[in-house]
Coordinates of C-alpha atoms in Angstrom, one line a residue:
A1 CA 3.2 146.8 -39.7
E2 CA 5.3 143.7 -39.8
S3 CA 1.9 141.6 -38.2
G4 CA 0.0 142.9 -42.0
G5 CA 3.6 141.0 -43.5
A6 CA 5.3 144.4 -44.1
D7 CA 9.7 143.3 -45.4
F8 CA 11.0 145.9 -43.9
I9 CA 10.7 148.9 -41.7
T10 CA 11.5 152.7 -44.2
V11 CA 12.2 155.6 -41.6
H12 CA 13.7 159.3 -41.7
L13 CA 15.6 160.8 -39.4
R14 CA 15.3 164.0 -40.5
E15 CA 17.7 167.0 -40.1
D16 CA 15.1 169.1 -38.4
R17 CA 13.1 165.8 -36.3
R18 CA 9.8 166.7 -37.8
H19 CA 9.1 163.2 -38.5
I20 CA 10.7 160.6 -35.9
Q21 CA 13.3 161.6 -33.6
D22 CA 17.0 159.5 -33.3
S23 CA 15.4 157.8 -30.0
D24 CA 12.8 156.4 -32.1
V25 CA 14.9 154.7 -34.9
F26 CA 17.2 153.4 -32.1
N27 CA 14.3 152.2 -30.2
L28 CA 13.0 150.6 -33.6
K29 CA 16.6 148.7 -33.6
R30 CA 16.3 147.2 -31.2
E31 CA 12.3 145.6 -31.7
I32 CA 12.1 145.1 -35.5
K33 CA 11.8 141.8 -37.0
T34 CA 12.6 141.9 -40.2
Y35 CA 14.9 145.0 -40.9
L36 CA 15.2 148.4 -40.8
N37 CA 15.8 150.7 -43.9
L38 CA 17.4 154.7 -42.5
E39 CA 16.0 157.0 -44.9
L40 CA 19.1 160.2 -44.2
A41 CA 20.9 163.2 -46.0
A42 CA 24.0 163.3 -46.9
T43 CA 25.5 165.3 -43.3
E44 CA 28.2 164.8 -41.0
E45 CA 25.6 164.4 -37.6
M46 CA 23.3 162.0 -39.5
K47 CA 27.0 160.4 -41.0
Q48 CA 27.9 159.6 -37.3
I49 CA 23.9 159.0 -35.8
A50 CA 24.3 156.2 -38.6
L51 CA 28.0 155.0 -37.7
E52 CA 26.8 154.6 -34.2
L53 CA 22.5 153.0 -35.3
V54 CA 24.4 150.5 -38.3
P55 CA 21.0 149.5 -39.3
S56 CA 20.9 147.3 -42.5
A57 CA 19.8 149.7 -45.2
I58 CA 20.6 153.1 -45.6
C59 CA 19.1 155.4 -48.3
I60 CA 20.9 159.1 -49.0
V61 CA 17.9 161.4 -50.0
P62 CA 18.2 165.2 -50.5
E63 CA 16.8 167.3 -48.2
K64 CA 14.6 170.7 -47.6
R65 CA 12.9 172.6 -45.0
E66 CA 10.7 173.9 -47.1
E67 CA 9.6 170.6 -48.6
I68 CA 6.4 168.1 -47.2
T69 CA 8.6 165.4 -47.7
T70 CA 11.4 164.8 -50.4
E71 CA 10.6 165.9 -53.6
G72 CA 13.2 164.6 -56.6
G73 CA 16.5 162.3 -56.7
L74 CA 20.0 164.0 -55.5
N75 CA 21.9 165.6 -57.6
I76 CA 24.6 163.6 -57.9
T77 CA 26.5 165.7 -61.1
K78 CA 27.8 168.1 -58.6
K79 CA 28.2 166.1 -55.2
L80 CA 30.1 162.8 -56.5
A81 CA 33.0 162.9 -54.7
Y82 CA 31.5 164.0 -51.2
L83 CA 29.3 160.8 -51.8
A84 CA 31.3 159.1 -52.3
K85 CA 33.7 159.4 -49.0
F86 CA 30.3 159.5 -47.1
C87 CA 28.9 156.1 -48.7
E88 CA 32.3 154.4 -48.2
E89 CA 32.7 155.4 -44.8
L90 CA 28.9 153.7 -44.0
S91 CA 29.4 150.9 -46.3
A92 CA 33.3 149.6 -44.7
K93 CA 30.4 149.5 -41.6
G94 CA 28.7 146.5 -43.4
I95 CA 25.8 148.6 -44.2
T96 CA 23.5 148.3 -47.7
V97 CA 23.7 151.8 -49.1
S98 CA 21.5 153.4 -51.5
L99 CA 21.6 156.5 -53.2
F100 CA 17.9 157.5 -54.7
L101 CA 17.3 159.0 -57.8
E102 CA 15.6 160.4 -60.7
P103 CA 15.3 158.0 -63.3
D104 CA 18.1 158.9 -65.1
L105 CA 20.6 156.4 -67.0
E106 CA 23.6 159.3 -65.8
H107 CA 22.8 158.8 -62.4
V108 CA 22.7 155.5 -62.5
K109 CA 25.5 155.4 -64.2
L110 CA 27.2 158.0 -61.6
A111 CA 25.9 155.7 -58.5
A112 CA 27.7 152.4 -59.8
S113 CA 30.9 153.8 -60.6
I114 CA 31.5 155.4 -56.4
G115 CA 30.7 151.8 -55.8
V116 CA 27.3 151.8 -53.7
S117 CA 25.8 149.0 -54.2
A118 CA 21.8 150.3 -54.6
I119 CA 20.7 152.9 -55.7
E120 CA 16.3 153.9 -55.0
L121 CA 14.6 155.0 -57.9
H122 CA 12.1 158.0 -57.7
T123 CA 8.3 157.2 -58.6
G124 CA 7.2 160.7 -57.8
E125 CA 7.0 161.1 -62.2
Y126 CA 5.5 158.6 -62.1
A127 CA 2.7 158.9 -59.7
N128 CA 2.4 161.7 -60.5
T129 CA 2.2 162.0 -63.9
S130 CA -1.2 162.4 -66.4
D131 CA -2.4 159.3 -67.8
A132 CA -0.9 159.9 -71.4
R133 CA 2.1 160.8 -69.8
R134 CA 2.8 157.7 -67.8
K135 CA 4.2 155.3 -70.2
K136 CA 6.7 156.8 -70.9
E137 CA 7.5 157.6 -67.2
L138 CA 7.6 153.5 -67.0
D139 CA 9.6 153.1 -69.9
R140 CA 12.0 155.4 -68.0
L141 CA 12.4 153.5 -64.5
A142 CA 12.5 149.6 -67.0
Q143 CA 15.3 151.8 -68.1
A144 CA 17.6 152.8 -66.0
A145 CA 16.6 149.5 -63.4
S146 CA 17.8 147.7 -66.0
L147 CA 20.9 150.3 -66.3
G148 CA 21.7 149.8 -63.1
R149 CA 21.1 146.3 -62.5
E150 CA 23.5 145.7 -65.5
L151 CA 26.1 147.1 -63.8
G152 CA 25.8 145.4 -60.3
L153 CA 23.2 147.6 -58.7
I154 CA 20.3 146.3 -56.2
I155 CA 17.3 148.9 -57.5
N156 CA 14.9 149.3 -55.5
A157 CA 12.5 152.2 -55.9
G158 CA 9.5 155.0 -54.2
H159 CA 7.4 158.1 -53.6
G160 CA 3.6 158.2 -55.1
L161 CA 3.1 154.5 -55.0
D162 CA -0.3 154.2 -53.6
Y163 CA -3.0 150.1 -54.3
E164 CA -3.7 151.7 -57.9
N165 CA -0.3 153.1 -59.4
V166 CA 2.0 150.5 -57.9
R167 CA 1.6 147.1 -59.7
E168 CA 2.7 148.5 -63.4
V169 CA 5.7 149.6 -61.1
S170 CA 6.2 145.7 -59.6
K171 CA 5.8 144.2 -63.2
I172 CA 8.7 145.5 -63.8
G173 CA 10.0 143.2 -62.3
L174 CA 13.2 144.1 -61.7
F175 CA 13.3 145.7 -58.2
T176 CA 14.2 144.3 -54.8
D177 CA 12.6 146.9 -52.1
L178 CA 9.1 148.5 -53.4
N179 CA 9.5 151.9 -50.3
I180 CA 5.7 152.5 -49.7
G181 CA 4.3 154.6 -46.8
H182 CA 2.0 157.6 -46.9
S183 CA -0.7 155.9 -49.0
I184 CA -0.9 152.5 -46.0
V185 CA -1.0 155.5 -42.8
C186 CA -3.7 156.9 -44.9
K187 CA -5.3 153.5 -45.5
A188 CA -4.7 152.4 -42.4
I189 CA -6.6 155.3 -41.2
D190 CA -10.0 153.6 -42.1
V191 CA -8.7 149.8 -41.5
G192 CA -6.3 149.7 -39.3
L193 CA -2.0 149.5 -40.5
A194 CA -2.1 145.8 -40.1
S195 CA -5.0 145.1 -42.7
A196 CA -3.8 148.1 -45.0
V197 CA 0.0 146.6 -45.1
K198 CA -1.4 143.4 -45.7
L199 CA -3.9 144.5 -48.8
M200 CA -0.8 146.0 -50.3
K201 CA 1.3 143.1 -49.8
D202 CA -2.3 141.6 -51.8
Q203 CA -1.7 144.2 -54.2
L204 CA 1.2 142.8 -55.2
K205 CA 0.8 139.5 -54.9
G206 CA 2.4 137.1 -57.4
D207 CA 4.9 139.8 -58.5
K208 CA 8.2 139.0 -59.3
F209 CA 9.7 142.8 -57.7

């Protein structure tokens, strides 16, 4: 991935360890040349692993055992006090802490209120919606990203982005990182991982996101 031009590596250490194992994230931390963004659920077990690992960045995501992959943003309104303390402990180690959120203005404001450095906006609704509703979802993403920037947050985005739909998101011009995994891995079956990453980077060439 890095040889194809990846700017960073994102991995999700799930509670059920279905994707990767603990040893994988520690090996990655030692080996990668860019930086490691670790996705995790807001549990005590995951916090302790993160405090030992100290990745460059962490994105806190919701997690359900029955889902294939993360299906939506955090329910931040119900867990605000818990998330504030959880994020504070990680931030104290110098980790950039992000919350995975729906592009909802109130959720963005709440994230800023507890002092996190960044948010990642869920692009799943945009990626999966009909052509008729796509402009509305792009507007939601743009408004949430704009508010987040005004509040001093780093704004990232991800979920469901592929070679065909990523340009419209990147052209919003407010995102620091775009997390893209599934479509790149699918393309890699045909062309190899390095080439798949390079093709995605070529799609974004010239865009300031």
